[in-house]
Coordinates of N, CA, C and O in Angstrom, one line a residue:
M16 N -25.6 -1.9 -109.2 CA -25.3 -2.8 -110.4 C -25.7 -4.2 -110.0 O -26.2 -4.9 -110.8
L17 N -25.4 -4.6 -108.7 CA -25.8 -6.0 -108.3 C -27.3 -6.2 -108.3 O -27.8 -7.2 -108.7
A18 N -28.0 -5.1 -107.9 CA -29.5 -5.1 -107.9 C -30.0 -5.3 -109.3 O -31.0 -6.0 -109.5
A19 N -29.3 -4.6 -110.3 CA -29.8 -4.8 -111.7 C -29.6 -6.3 -112.1 O -30.3 -6.8 -112.8
A20 N -28.4 -6.9 -111.7 CA -28.1 -8.3 -112.0 C -29.1 -9.2 -111.4 O -29.6 -10.1 -112.1
L21 N -29.5 -8.9 -110.2 CA -30.5 -9.7 -109.5 C -31.9 -9.6 -110.3 O -32.6 -10.6 -110.5
C22 N -32.2 -8.4 -110.7 CA -33.5 -8.2 -111.5 C -33.4 -9.0 -112.8 O -34.4 -9.6 -113.3
L23 N -32.2 -9.0 -113.5 CA -32.2 -9.8 -114.7 C -32.4 -11.3 -114.5 O -33.0 -11.9 -115.3
V24 N -32.0 -11.8 -113.3 CA -32.2 -13.2 -113.0 C -33.7 -13.4 -112.7 O -34.2 -14.4 -113.0
A25 N -34.3 -12.5 -112.0 CA -35.7 -12.8 -111.5 C -36.8 -12.1 -112.1 O -37.9 -12.4 -111.9
C26 N -36.5 -11.0 -113.0 CA -37.6 -10.3 -113.5 C -38.1 -10.8 -114.9 O -37.2 -11.0 -115.8
E27 N -39.3 -10.9 -115.1 CA -39.9 -11.3 -116.4 C -41.2 -10.5 -116.6 O -41.9 -10.3 -115.7
K28 N -41.5 -10.3 -117.9 CA -42.8 -9.8 -118.3 C -43.3 -8.7 -117.4 O -44.3 -8.9 -116.6
D29 N -42.7 -7.5 -117.4 CA -43.2 -6.4 -116.6 C -44.5 -5.9 -117.1 O -44.7 -5.6 -118.3
T30 N -45.5 -5.7 -116.2 CA -46.8 -5.0 -116.5 C -47.2 -4.2 -115.3 O -46.9 -4.5 -114.2
E31 N -47.7 -3.0 -115.6 CA -48.2 -2.0 -114.6 C -49.5 -2.6 -114.1 O -50.4 -2.9 -114.9
N32 N -49.6 -2.7 -112.8 CA -50.9 -3.2 -112.2 C -51.9 -2.1 -111.8 O -52.9 -2.5 -111.1
G33 N -51.6 -0.9 -112.0 CA -52.5 0.2 -111.7 C -52.3 0.7 -110.2 O -53.0 1.7 -109.9
S34 N -51.5 0.0 -109.5 CA -51.4 0.4 -108.0 C -50.1 1.2 -107.9 O -49.6 1.4 -106.7
G35 N -49.3 1.4 -109.0 CA -48.0 2.1 -108.9 C -46.9 1.1 -108.6 O -45.8 1.4 -108.4
S36 N -47.2 -0.2 -108.7 CA -46.1 -1.2 -108.5 C -46.1 -2.0 -109.8 O -47.0 -2.0 -110.6
T37 N -45.0 -2.8 -110.0 CA -44.9 -3.6 -111.2 C -45.1 -5.0 -110.9 O -44.5 -5.6 -109.9
T38 N -46.0 -5.7 -111.7 CA -46.2 -7.1 -111.5 C -45.5 -7.8 -112.6 O -45.5 -7.4 -113.7
K39 N -44.9 -9.0 -112.2 CA -44.0 -9.7 -113.1 C -44.5 -11.2 -113.2 O -44.8 -11.7 -112.2
G40 N -44.4 -11.7 -114.4 CA -44.5 -13.1 -114.6 C -45.8 -13.8 -114.3 O -46.8 -13.2 -114.2
D41 N -45.7 -15.1 -114.2 CA -46.9 -16.0 -114.0 C -46.7 -16.7 -112.7 O -45.7 -16.6 -111.9
Y42 N -47.8 -17.4 -112.3 CA -47.8 -18.2 -111.1 C -47.4 -19.6 -111.5 O -47.8 -20.2 -112.5
V43 N -46.7 -20.3 -110.6 CA -46.2 -21.6 -110.8 C -46.8 -22.6 -109.8 O -46.8 -22.3 -108.6
D44 N -47.2 -23.7 -110.3 CA -47.7 -24.8 -109.4 C -46.5 -25.6 -109.0 O -45.9 -26.3 -109.9
L45 N -46.2 -25.7 -107.8 CA -45.1 -26.5 -107.3 C -45.5 -27.8 -106.7 O -44.7 -28.5 -106.2
G46 N -46.8 -28.2 -106.8 CA -47.3 -29.4 -106.4 C -47.4 -29.4 -104.8 O -47.4 -30.5 -104.2
L47 N -47.6 -28.3 -104.2 CA -47.7 -28.2 -102.7 C -49.0 -28.8 -102.3 O -50.0 -28.7 -103.0
S48 N -49.0 -29.3 -101.1 CA -50.2 -30.0 -100.5 C -51.4 -29.0 -100.4 O -52.5 -29.4 -100.5
S49 N -51.2 -27.8 -100.2 CA -52.2 -26.8 -100.1 C -52.8 -26.4 -101.4 O -53.9 -25.7 -101.5
G50 N -52.1 -26.6 -102.5 CA -52.4 -26.2 -103.8 C -52.0 -24.7 -104.1 O -52.3 -24.2 -105.2
T51 N -51.3 -24.1 -103.2 CA -50.8 -22.7 -103.4 C -49.9 -22.7 -104.6 O -49.0 -23.5 -104.7
K52 N -50.1 -21.6 -105.4 CA -49.2 -21.3 -106.6 C -48.5 -20.1 -106.2 O -49.0 -19.2 -105.7
W53 N -47.1 -20.1 -106.6 CA -46.2 -19.0 -106.3 C -45.9 -18.3 -107.5 O -45.6 -18.9 -108.6
K54 N -45.9 -17.0 -107.4 CA -45.4 -16.1 -108.6 C -44.0 -16.5 -108.9 O -43.2 -16.7 -107.9
N55 N -43.6 -16.3 -110.1 CA -42.3 -16.7 -110.5 C -41.3 -15.6 -110.4 O -40.1 -15.6 -110.9
A56 N -41.7 -14.3 -110.0 CA -40.8 -13.2 -109.8 C -41.3 -12.3 -108.7 O -42.4 -12.3 -108.3
N57 N -40.4 -11.5 -108.2 CA -40.7 -10.6 -107.1 C -41.5 -9.4 -107.6 O -41.4 -9.0 -108.7
E58 N -42.4 -8.8 -106.7 CA -43.0 -7.5 -107.1 C -41.9 -6.5 -106.8 O -41.1 -6.6 -105.9
M59 N -41.9 -5.5 -107.7 CA -40.7 -4.5 -107.6 C -41.4 -3.1 -107.3 O -42.2 -2.6 -108.1
N60 N -41.1 -2.5 -106.2 CA -41.6 -1.2 -105.8 C -40.8 -0.2 -106.7 O -39.6 0.0 -106.6
P61 N -41.5 0.6 -107.6 CA -40.9 1.6 -108.5 C -40.4 2.8 -107.7 O -39.6 3.5 -108.3
N62 N -40.7 2.9 -106.5 CA -40.3 4.1 -105.6 C -39.1 3.7 -104.8 O -38.7 4.5 -103.9
D63 N -38.6 2.5 -104.9 CA -37.4 2.1 -104.1 C -36.4 1.5 -105.1 O -36.7 0.7 -105.8
E64 N -35.1 2.0 -105.0 CA -34.1 1.6 -105.9 C -33.8 0.1 -105.9 O -33.3 -0.5 -106.9
N65 N -34.2 -0.6 -104.8 CA -33.9 -2.0 -104.7 C -35.3 -2.8 -104.9 O -35.3 -4.0 -104.8
G66 N -36.4 -2.1 -105.1 CA -37.6 -2.8 -105.4 C -38.4 -3.2 -104.1 O -39.4 -4.0 -104.2
F67 N -37.8 -2.8 -102.9 CA -38.4 -3.2 -101.6 C -39.7 -2.5 -101.2 O -39.9 -1.4 -101.7
Y68 N -40.5 -3.2 -100.4 CA -41.7 -2.6 -99.7 C -41.5 -2.7 -98.2 O -41.0 -3.7 -97.7
D69 N -42.0 -1.7 -97.5 CA -42.2 -1.9 -96.1 C -43.5 -2.6 -95.9 O -44.2 -2.8 -96.9
Y70 N -43.7 -3.2 -94.7 CA -44.9 -4.1 -94.5 C -46.2 -3.4 -94.8 O -47.0 -4.0 -95.4
D71 N -46.4 -2.3 -94.3 CA -47.7 -1.6 -94.4 C -48.0 -1.3 -95.8 O -49.1 -1.5 -96.3
L72 N -47.0 -0.9 -96.6 CA -47.2 -0.6 -98.0 C -47.5 -1.9 -98.8 O -48.5 -2.0 -99.6
A73 N -46.8 -3.0 -98.5 CA -47.0 -4.2 -99.1 C -48.4 -4.8 -98.8 O -49.1 -5.2 -99.7
M74 N -48.9 -4.6 -97.6 CA -50.2 -5.1 -97.2 C -51.3 -4.3 -97.9 O -52.3 -4.8 -98.3
S75 N -51.1 -3.0 -98.0 CA -52.1 -2.1 -98.6 C -52.2 -2.5 -100.1 O -53.3 -2.4 -100.7
L76 N -51.1 -2.9 -100.7 CA -51.2 -3.2 -102.2 C -51.5 -4.6 -102.5 O -52.2 -4.9 -103.5
F77 N -51.1 -5.6 -101.7 CA -51.1 -7.0 -102.0 C -51.7 -7.9 -101.0 O -51.5 -9.2 -101.2
E78 N -52.4 -7.4 -100.0 CA -52.7 -8.2 -98.8 C -53.3 -9.5 -99.2 O -52.9 -10.6 -98.6
K79 N -54.3 -9.6 -100.1 CA -55.0 -10.9 -100.4 C -54.0 -11.9 -101.1 O -54.3 -13.1 -101.1
N80 N -52.9 -11.4 -101.7 CA -52.0 -12.3 -102.4 C -50.6 -12.5 -101.8 O -49.7 -13.1 -102.3
M81 N -50.5 -11.9 -100.6 CA -49.2 -12.1 -99.8 C -49.3 -13.5 -99.1 O -50.3 -13.8 -98.5
P82 N -48.2 -14.2 -99.1 CA -48.2 -15.5 -98.5 C -48.3 -15.3 -96.9 O -47.7 -14.4 -96.4
T83 N -49.0 -16.2 -96.3 CA -49.0 -16.3 -94.8 C -47.8 -16.9 -94.3 O -47.0 -17.5 -95.1
K84 N -47.6 -16.9 -93.1 CA -46.4 -17.5 -92.4 C -46.5 -19.0 -92.7 O -45.5 -19.6 -93.0
E85 N -47.7 -19.6 -92.7 CA -47.9 -21.0 -92.9 C -47.6 -21.4 -94.4 O -47.0 -22.4 -94.6
Q86 N -47.9 -20.5 -95.3 CA -47.6 -20.8 -96.7 C -46.1 -20.8 -96.9 O -45.5 -21.6 -97.7
W87 N -45.4 -19.8 -96.3 CA -43.9 -19.9 -96.4 C -43.4 -21.1 -95.8 O -42.4 -21.7 -96.3
M88 N -43.9 -21.5 -94.6 CA -43.4 -22.7 -93.9 C -43.6 -24.0 -94.8 O -42.7 -24.9 -94.9
E89 N -44.7 -24.0 -95.5 CA -45.0 -25.1 -96.4 C -44.0 -25.2 -97.6 O -43.5 -26.2 -97.9
L90 N -43.6 -24.0 -98.1 CA -42.7 -23.9 -99.2 C -41.3 -24.4 -98.7 O -40.7 -25.1 -99.4
V91 N -41.0 -23.9 -97.5 CA -39.7 -24.4 -96.9 C -39.7 -25.9 -96.7 O -38.7 -26.6 -97.0
N92 N -40.7 -26.5 -96.1 CA -40.8 -27.8 -95.8 C -41.1 -28.9 -96.9 O -40.6 -30.0 -96.8
E93 N -41.7 -28.4 -98.0 CA -42.1 -29.3 -99.0 C -41.3 -29.3 -100.3 O -41.4 -30.1 -101.1
C94 N -40.4 -28.3 -100.3 CA -39.6 -28.1 -101.6 C -38.2 -28.3 -101.3 O -37.7 -28.2 -100.2
K95 N -37.4 -28.5 -102.4 CA -35.9 -28.6 -102.3 C -35.4 -27.2 -102.6 O -35.7 -26.6 -103.6
W96 N -34.5 -26.8 -101.8 CA -33.9 -25.5 -101.9 C -32.5 -25.6 -102.4 O -31.6 -26.3 -101.7
T97 N -32.1 -25.1 -103.6 CA -30.7 -25.1 -104.1 C -30.1 -23.8 -104.3 O -30.8 -22.9 -105.0
W98 N -29.0 -23.5 -103.6 CA -28.3 -22.2 -103.8 C -27.8 -22.1 -105.2 O -27.1 -22.9 -105.7
T99 N -28.0 -20.9 -105.8 CA -27.7 -20.7 -107.1 C -26.4 -19.7 -107.2 O -25.9 -19.5 -108.3
G100 N -26.0 -19.2 -106.1 CA -24.9 -18.1 -106.1 C -25.5 -16.8 -105.9 O -24.8 -15.8 -105.6
M101 N -26.8 -16.6 -106.3 CA -27.5 -15.3 -106.2 C -28.8 -15.4 -105.5 O -29.6 -14.5 -105.6
G102 N -29.1 -16.5 -104.9 CA -30.4 -16.8 -104.3 C -30.7 -18.3 -104.3 O -29.8 -19.1 -104.5
Y103 N -31.9 -18.7 -104.2 CA -32.3 -20.0 -104.2 C -33.2 -20.4 -105.3 O -34.2 -19.7 -105.6
R104 N -33.0 -21.6 -105.9 CA -34.0 -22.2 -106.8 C -34.8 -23.1 -105.8 O -34.3 -24.0 -105.2
V105 N -36.1 -23.0 -105.8 CA -37.0 -23.7 -105.0 C -37.8 -24.6 -105.9 O -38.6 -24.2 -106.7
T106 N -37.6 -26.0 -105.8 CA -38.1 -26.9 -106.6 C -39.2 -27.7 -105.9 O -38.9 -28.2 -104.8
G107 N -40.4 -27.7 -106.4 CA -41.6 -28.4 -105.8 C -41.5 -29.9 -106.1 O -40.6 -30.4 -106.8
V108 N -42.4 -30.6 -105.5 CA -42.5 -32.1 -105.6 C -42.8 -32.5 -107.0 O -42.5 -33.7 -107.4
N109 N -43.4 -31.6 -107.9 CA -43.7 -31.9 -109.3 C -42.5 -31.5 -110.2 O -42.6 -31.5 -111.5
N110 N -41.4 -31.0 -109.7 CA -40.1 -30.6 -110.4 C -40.3 -29.2 -111.0 O -39.4 -28.8 -111.7
N111 N -41.4 -28.6 -110.8 CA -41.5 -27.1 -111.2 C -40.8 -26.3 -110.2 O -40.6 -26.7 -109.0
S112 N -40.2 -25.1 -110.6 CA -39.4 -24.3 -109.7 C -39.6 -22.8 -109.9 O -40.1 -22.4 -110.9
I113 N -39.3 -22.1 -108.8 CA -39.2 -20.7 -108.8 C -37.8 -20.2 -108.3 O -37.2 -21.1 -107.7
T114 N -37.4 -19.1 -108.5 CA -36.2 -18.5 -107.9 C -36.4 -17.4 -107.0 O -37.2 -16.5 -107.3
L115 N -35.9 -17.4 -105.9 CA -36.0 -16.4 -104.9 C -34.6 -15.7 -104.8 O -33.6 -16.2 -104.3
P116 N -34.4 -14.4 -105.4 CA -33.1 -13.7 -105.4 C -32.7 -13.3 -103.9 O -33.6 -13.0 -103.1
A117 N -31.4 -13.3 -103.7 CA -30.9 -12.8 -102.5 C -30.8 -11.3 -102.6 O -29.7 -10.8 -102.9
A118 N -31.9 -10.6 -102.4 CA -31.9 -9.2 -102.6 C -31.6 -8.4 -101.4 O -31.5 -7.2 -101.5
G119 N -31.3 -9.1 -100.3 CA -30.9 -8.3 -99.0 C -32.2 -7.8 -98.3 O -33.3 -8.3 -98.5
V120 N -31.9 -6.7 -97.5 CA -32.9 -6.1 -96.7 C -32.5 -4.6 -96.5 O -31.4 -4.3 -96.4
S121 N -33.5 -3.8 -96.4 CA -33.3 -2.4 -96.1 C -33.6 -2.1 -94.7 O -34.7 -2.3 -94.1
H122 N -32.6 -1.5 -94.0 CA -32.7 -1.1 -92.6 C -33.1 0.4 -92.5 O -32.6 1.1 -91.7
I123 N -33.8 0.9 -93.5 CA -34.2 2.2 -93.6 C -33.1 3.1 -94.2 O -33.3 3.8 -95.3
T124 N -32.0 3.3 -93.6 CA -30.9 4.2 -93.9 C -29.8 3.4 -94.8 O -29.0 4.1 -95.3
Y125 N -29.9 2.1 -94.8 CA -28.9 1.4 -95.6 C -29.4 0.0 -96.0 O -30.3 -0.5 -95.3
V126 N -28.9 -0.6 -97.0 CA -29.2 -1.9 -97.5 C -28.1 -2.9 -97.3 O -26.9 -2.4 -97.5
E127 N -28.4 -4.1 -96.8 CA -27.3 -5.0 -96.6 C -27.7 -6.4 -97.1 O -28.9 -6.7 -97.2
G128 N -26.7 -7.2 -97.5 CA -27.0 -8.6 -97.7 C -27.3 -8.9 -99.2 O -27.6 -10.1 -99.5
V129 N -27.2 -7.9 -100.1 CA -27.5 -8.1 -101.5 C -26.6 -9.2 -102.0 O -25.3 -9.1 -101.9
G130 N -27.1 -10.3 -102.6 CA -26.3 -11.4 -103.1 C -25.9 -12.4 -102.1 O -25.5 -13.5 -102.4
S131 N -26.2 -12.1 -100.8 CA -25.8 -13.1 -99.7 C -27.1 -13.6 -99.0 O -27.1 -14.8 -98.6
Y132 N -28.1 -12.8 -98.8 CA -29.3 -13.4 -98.2 C -30.5 -12.5 -98.6 O -30.4 -11.5 -99.3
G133 N -31.7 -13.1 -98.3 CA -32.9 -12.4 -98.7 C -34.0 -12.5 -97.6 O -33.9 -13.3 -96.7
Y134 N -34.8 -11.4 -97.4 CA -35.9 -11.4 -96.6 C -37.2 -11.2 -97.4 O -37.2 -10.4 -98.3
Y135 N -38.2 -11.9 -97.1 CA -39.5 -11.9 -97.8 C -40.6 -11.7 -96.9 O -40.7 -12.5 -95.9
W136 N -41.5 -10.7 -97.1 CA -42.6 -10.5 -96.2 C -43.7 -11.6 -96.3 O -43.9 -12.2 -97.3
S137 N -44.3 -11.9 -95.2 CA -45.5 -12.7 -95.1 C -46.7 -11.7 -94.8 O -46.4 -10.6 -94.4
S138 N -47.9 -12.1 -94.9 CA -49.0 -11.3 -94.5 C -49.3 -11.4 -93.0 O -50.3 -10.8 -92.6
S139 N -48.5 -12.2 -92.2 CA -48.8 -12.5 -90.9 C -48.1 -11.5 -89.9 O -46.9 -11.5 -89.9
P140 N -48.9 -10.6 -89.3 CA -48.3 -9.7 -88.3 C -47.8 -10.4 -87.1 O -48.1 -11.6 -86.8
N141 N -46.8 -9.8 -86.4 CA -46.3 -10.3 -85.1 C -46.1 -9.1 -84.2 O -45.2 -8.6 -84.1
G142 N -47.3 -8.8 -83.6 CA -47.5 -7.6 -82.8 C -47.6 -6.4 -83.6 O -47.9 -6.4 -84.8
S143 N -47.6 -5.2 -82.9 CA -47.9 -4.0 -83.6 C -46.7 -3.4 -84.4 O -46.9 -2.6 -85.2
E144 N -45.5 -3.8 -84.0 CA -44.2 -3.2 -84.6 C -43.5 -4.2 -85.6 O -42.7 -3.7 -86.4
N145 N -43.9 -5.4 -85.6 CA -43.2 -6.4 -86.4 C -44.1 -7.3 -87.2 O -45.3 -7.3 -86.9
A146 N -43.6 -8.0 -88.2 CA -44.3 -9.0 -89.0 C -43.4 -10.1 -89.3 O -42.2 -10.0 -89.1
W147 N -44.0 -11.3 -89.6 CA -43.3 -12.4 -89.9 C -42.7 -12.4 -91.3 O -43.4 -11.9 -92.2
G148 N -41.5 -12.8 -91.5 CA -40.9 -12.9 -92.8 C -40.2 -14.2 -92.9 O -39.9 -14.9 -91.9
M149 N -39.8 -14.5 -94.1 CA -39.0 -15.7 -94.4 C -37.6 -15.1 -94.7 O -37.4 -14.2 -95.5
R150 N -36.6 -15.7 -94.1 CA -35.2 -15.2 -94.3 C -34.4 -16.4 -94.8 O -34.5 -17.6 -94.3
F151 N -33.5 -16.2 -95.7 CA -32.6 -17.2 -96.1 C -31.2 -16.7 -96.3 O -31.0 -15.5 -96.5
F152 N -30.2 -17.5 -96.1 CA -28.8 -17.3 -96.4 C -28.1 -18.5 -96.8 O -28.7 -19.6 -96.7
F153 N -26.9 -18.4 -97.3 CA -26.1 -19.6 -97.6 C -24.7 -19.5 -97.0 O -24.1 -18.5 -97.2
N154 N -24.4 -20.4 -96.1 CA -23.0 -20.4 -95.5 C -22.4 -21.7 -95.5 O -21.8 -22.1 -94.6
G155 N -22.7 -22.5 -96.6 CA -22.2 -23.9 -96.6 C -23.3 -24.9 -96.3 O -23.2 -26.1 -96.6
S156 N -24.4 -24.4 -95.7 CA -25.5 -25.2 -95.5 C -26.7 -24.3 -95.6 O -26.7 -23.2 -95.5
N157 N -27.9 -25.0 -95.9 CA -29.1 -24.2 -96.1 C -29.5 -23.5 -94.8 O -29.4 -24.1 -93.7
G158 N -29.9 -22.2 -94.9 CA -30.4 -21.5 -93.7 C -31.6 -20.8 -94.2 O -31.6 -19.7 -94.7
V159 N -32.8 -21.5 -94.1 CA -34.0 -20.9 -94.4 C -35.0 -21.1 -93.3 O -35.2 -22.2 -92.7
Y160 N -35.5 -19.9 -92.8 CA -36.4 -20.0 -91.6 C -37.2 -18.7 -91.5 O -37.0 -17.8 -92.2
M161 N -38.2 -18.7 -90.6 CA -39.1 -17.7 -90.4 C -38.5 -16.8 -89.3 O -37.9 -17.3 -88.4
C162 N -38.7 -15.5 -89.4 CA -38.1 -14.5 -88.5 C -39.1 -13.4 -88.3 O -39.9 -13.1 -89.1
E163 N -38.8 -12.5 -87.2 CA -39.5 -11.3 -87.0 C -38.7 -10.2 -87.8 O -37.5 -10.2 -87.7
L164 N -39.4 -9.3 -88.3 CA -38.8 -8.1 -89.0 C -39.5 -6.8 -88.7 O -40.8 -6.9 -88.8
P165 N -39.0 -5.8 -88.3 CA -39.7 -4.5 -88.1 C -40.4 -4.1 -89.3 O -39.8 -4.2 -90.4
R166 N -41.7 -3.8 -89.2 CA -42.5 -3.4 -90.3 C -42.0 -2.3 -91.1 O -42.3 -2.1 -92.3
R167 N -41.2 -1.4 -90.6 CA -40.7 -0.2 -91.3 C -39.5 -0.6 -92.2 O -39.1 0.2 -93.1
Y168 N -38.9 -1.8 -92.1 CA -37.8 -2.2 -92.9 C -38.3 -2.5 -94.3 O -39.5 -2.8 -94.5
G169 N -37.4 -2.5 -95.3 CA -37.8 -2.8 -96.6 C -37.4 -4.3 -97.0 O -36.2 -4.6 -96.7
S170 N -38.4 -5.0 -97.5 CA -38.1 -6.4 -97.9 C -38.6 -6.7 -99.2 O -39.5 -6.0 -99.7
S171 N -38.3 -7.9 -99.7 CA -38.9 -8.3 -101.0 C -40.4 -8.9 -100.8 O -40.7 -9.2 -99.7
V172 N -41.1 -8.8 -101.8 CA -42.5 -9.4 -101.8 C -42.6 -10.4 -103.0 O -42.3 -10.2 -104.1
R173 N -43.1 -11.6 -102.6 CA -43.5 -12.6 -103.5 C -44.9 -13.0 -103.3 O -45.3 -13.2 -102.2
L174 N -45.7 -13.0 -104.4 CA -47.1 -13.3 -104.2 C -47.5 -14.7 -104.5 O -46.8 -15.5 -105.1
V175 N -48.7 -15.1 -104.0 CA -49.3 -16.4 -104.1 C -50.8 -16.3 -104.5 O -51.3 -15.2 -104.4
R176 N -51.3 -17.4 -105.0 CA -52.7 -17.5 -105.2 C -53.2 -18.8 -105.0 O -52.4 -19.8 -104.9

């Protein structure tokens, strides 16, 4: 039920992209120094009840449009992050914004953190077993940082161009 509520907050304009996953929404210019535009909704894996992707599947479907570690760091460093109670509203220097839902993370056999924190894949590997991801949580102060995550875990995917 909470996953459905998160989708209501973050999902817009569903379209099938031909790869078996659902593409949502448009790209938003946040005024970042690199010129990177961020999708305004997560990609949702139709084969996972939480919409998560493991790293290898995400890379096979979206490699060219997955953000690098550096693009995530730019988003963290150049934008204002405001906790909404269900994730973060990320506002760029031009006052445009996107929302990153706190969708949690899948540890293969269980999901945790829905509504409390979020993990998002980057396209940047970190060895043969892990990849870089962006993690956020809220505990009275902002907690947004890059972390290692095992590639077999399920995480959210947000695209860039």
